[in-house]
CSV table of C-alpha atoms in Angstrom, one decimal:
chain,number,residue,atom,x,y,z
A,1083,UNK,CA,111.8,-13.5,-147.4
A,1084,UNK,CA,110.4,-14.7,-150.8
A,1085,UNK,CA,109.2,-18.4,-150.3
A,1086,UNK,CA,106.7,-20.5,-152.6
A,1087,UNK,CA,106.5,-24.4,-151.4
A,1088,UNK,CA,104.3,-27.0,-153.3
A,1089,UNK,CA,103.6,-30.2,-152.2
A,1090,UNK,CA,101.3,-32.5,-153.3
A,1091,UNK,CA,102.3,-34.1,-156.2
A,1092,UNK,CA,103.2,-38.1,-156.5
A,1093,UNK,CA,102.2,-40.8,-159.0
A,1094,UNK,CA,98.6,-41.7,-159.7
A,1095,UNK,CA,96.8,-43.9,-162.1
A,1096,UNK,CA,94.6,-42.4,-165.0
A,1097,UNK,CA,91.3,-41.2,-164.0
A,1098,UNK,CA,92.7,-40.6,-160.2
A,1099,UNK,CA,93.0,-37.4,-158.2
A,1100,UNK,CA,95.4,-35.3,-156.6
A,1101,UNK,CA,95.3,-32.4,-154.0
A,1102,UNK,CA,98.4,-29.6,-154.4
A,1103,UNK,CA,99.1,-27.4,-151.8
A,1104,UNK,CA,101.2,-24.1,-152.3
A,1105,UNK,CA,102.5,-22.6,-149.2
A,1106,UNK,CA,103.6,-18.8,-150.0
A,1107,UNK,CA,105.1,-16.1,-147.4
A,1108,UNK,CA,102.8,-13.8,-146.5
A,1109,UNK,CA,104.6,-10.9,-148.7
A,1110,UNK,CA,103.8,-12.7,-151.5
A,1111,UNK,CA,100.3,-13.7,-150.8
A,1112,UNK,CA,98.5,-11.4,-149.2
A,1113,UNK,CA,96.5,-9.7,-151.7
A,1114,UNK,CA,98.1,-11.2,-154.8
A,1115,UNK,CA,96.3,-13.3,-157.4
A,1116,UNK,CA,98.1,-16.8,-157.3
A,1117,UNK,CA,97.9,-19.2,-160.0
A,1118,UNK,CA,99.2,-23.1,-160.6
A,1119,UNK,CA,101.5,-23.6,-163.6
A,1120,UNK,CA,102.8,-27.0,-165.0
A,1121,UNK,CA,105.8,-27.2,-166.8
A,1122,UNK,CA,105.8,-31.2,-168.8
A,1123,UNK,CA,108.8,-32.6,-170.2
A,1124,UNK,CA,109.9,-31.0,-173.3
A,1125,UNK,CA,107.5,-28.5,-173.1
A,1126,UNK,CA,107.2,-24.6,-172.0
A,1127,UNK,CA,105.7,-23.8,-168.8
A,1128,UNK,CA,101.6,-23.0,-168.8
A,1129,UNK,CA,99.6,-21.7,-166.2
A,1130,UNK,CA,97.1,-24.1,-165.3
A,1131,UNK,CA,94.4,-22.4,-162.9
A,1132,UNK,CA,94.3,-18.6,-161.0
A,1133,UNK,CA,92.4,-16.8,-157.8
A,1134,UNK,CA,92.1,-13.5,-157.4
A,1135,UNK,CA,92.7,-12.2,-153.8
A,1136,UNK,CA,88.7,-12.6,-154.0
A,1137,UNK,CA,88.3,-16.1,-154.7
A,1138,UNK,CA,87.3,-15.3,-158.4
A,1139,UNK,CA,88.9,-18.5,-160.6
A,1140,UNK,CA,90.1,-18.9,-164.2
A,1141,UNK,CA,91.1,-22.4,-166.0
A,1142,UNK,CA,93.0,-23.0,-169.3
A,1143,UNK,CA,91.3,-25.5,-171.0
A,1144,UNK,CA,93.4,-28.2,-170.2
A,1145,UNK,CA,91.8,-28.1,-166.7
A,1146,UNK,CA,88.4,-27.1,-166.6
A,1147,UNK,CA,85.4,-29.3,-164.9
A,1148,UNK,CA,88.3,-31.3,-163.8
A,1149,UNK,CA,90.4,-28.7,-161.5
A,1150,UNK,CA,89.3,-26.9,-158.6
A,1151,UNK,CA,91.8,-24.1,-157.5
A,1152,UNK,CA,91.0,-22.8,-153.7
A,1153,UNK,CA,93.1,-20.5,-151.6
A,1154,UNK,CA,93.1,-19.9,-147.6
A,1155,UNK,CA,94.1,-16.2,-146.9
A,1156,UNK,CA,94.6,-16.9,-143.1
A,1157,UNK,CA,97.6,-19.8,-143.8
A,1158,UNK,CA,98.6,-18.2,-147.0
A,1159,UNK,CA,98.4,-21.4,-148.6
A,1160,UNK,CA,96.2,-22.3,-152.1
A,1161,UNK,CA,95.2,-25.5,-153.7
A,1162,UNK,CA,94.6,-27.6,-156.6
A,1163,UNK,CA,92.3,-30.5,-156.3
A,1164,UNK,CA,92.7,-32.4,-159.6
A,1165,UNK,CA,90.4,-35.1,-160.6
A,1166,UNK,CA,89.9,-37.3,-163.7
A,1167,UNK,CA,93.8,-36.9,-164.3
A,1168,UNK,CA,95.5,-37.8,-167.7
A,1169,UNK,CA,98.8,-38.9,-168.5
A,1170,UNK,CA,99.2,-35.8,-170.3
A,1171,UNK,CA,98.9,-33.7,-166.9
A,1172,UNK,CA,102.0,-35.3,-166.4
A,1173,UNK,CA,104.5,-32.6,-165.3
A,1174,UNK,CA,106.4,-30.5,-162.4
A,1175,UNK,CA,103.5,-28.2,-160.8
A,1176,UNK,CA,104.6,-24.8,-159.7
A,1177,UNK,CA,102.6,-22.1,-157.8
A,1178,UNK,CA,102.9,-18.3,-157.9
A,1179,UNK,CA,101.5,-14.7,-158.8
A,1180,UNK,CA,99.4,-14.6,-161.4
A,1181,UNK,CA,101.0,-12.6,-163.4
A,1182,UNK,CA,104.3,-14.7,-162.0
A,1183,UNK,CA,106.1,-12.1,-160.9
A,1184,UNK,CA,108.8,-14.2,-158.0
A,1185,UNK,CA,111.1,-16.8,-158.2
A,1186,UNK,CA,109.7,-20.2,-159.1
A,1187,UNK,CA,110.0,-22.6,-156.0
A,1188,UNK,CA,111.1,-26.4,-156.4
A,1189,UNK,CA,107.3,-27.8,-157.6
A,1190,UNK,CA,106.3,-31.0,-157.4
A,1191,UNK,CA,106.2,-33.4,-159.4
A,1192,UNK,CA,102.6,-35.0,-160.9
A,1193,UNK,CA,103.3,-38.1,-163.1
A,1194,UNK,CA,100.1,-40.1,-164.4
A,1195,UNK,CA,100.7,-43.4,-165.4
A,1196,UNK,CA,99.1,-47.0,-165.3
C-alpha cells in the first residue's frame, strides 16, 4: 500500500519555527530520495528540500540556511525543521519521491502570520 502522511504544520508567527514530519510506507521509502514540496495559494507546487537515500540534501533557494531536511530510514519517516519562517512560506506542505513519482498525500498546512 502506497501511503505518504505529513504532519506538522499549524500557524506560527514570523521569524518562528516549525518541525514537519512525513511518514511514508516502506515501499515507498526505502531507498528512494524524498523531498518536501509546498504548494501556496494561487501558486504551482515547488519542491522545497530533497535527501538522497544517503542523507545527501538539496534546497531551492527559498529555503536555504533556514531549512534543515533529515530522514530516519528505520521509521521511514523524514523531516523539515523550518526556522526564521516568512509569511510567504505560507502554504500546504507535501512530502514524496524526489522525482515525485506517487500520489500526493493530504499535506499540512503551514500558515505564517502575525
Amino acid at each position: 500500500q502506497v501511503q505518504l502522511v505529513e504532519s506538522g504544520g499549524g500557524l506560527v508567527q514570523p521569524g518562528g519555527s516549525l518541525r514537519l514530519s512525513c511518514a511514508a510506507s516502506k515501499n515507498i521509502f526505502s531507498g528512494e530520495n524524498m523531498g518536501w514540496y509546498r504548494q501556496a495559494p494561487g501558486k504551482q507546487r515547488e519542491w522545497v528540500a530533497w535527501i538522497a537515500n544517503d542523507g545527501v540534501t538539496t534546497y531551492a533557494d527559498s529555503g536555504k540556511g533556514r531549512f534543515s531536511i533529515s530522514r530516519d530510514n528505520a521509521k521511514n519517516t523524514m523531516y523539515l525543521q523550518m526556522r526564521s519562517l516568512k509569511p510567504e512560506d505560507t502554504a500546504v506542505y507535501y512530502c514524496n519521491t524526489f522525482p515525485r513519482w506517487h500520489s500526493w498525500g493530504q499535506g499540512t498546512q503551514v500558515t505564517v502570520s502575525s
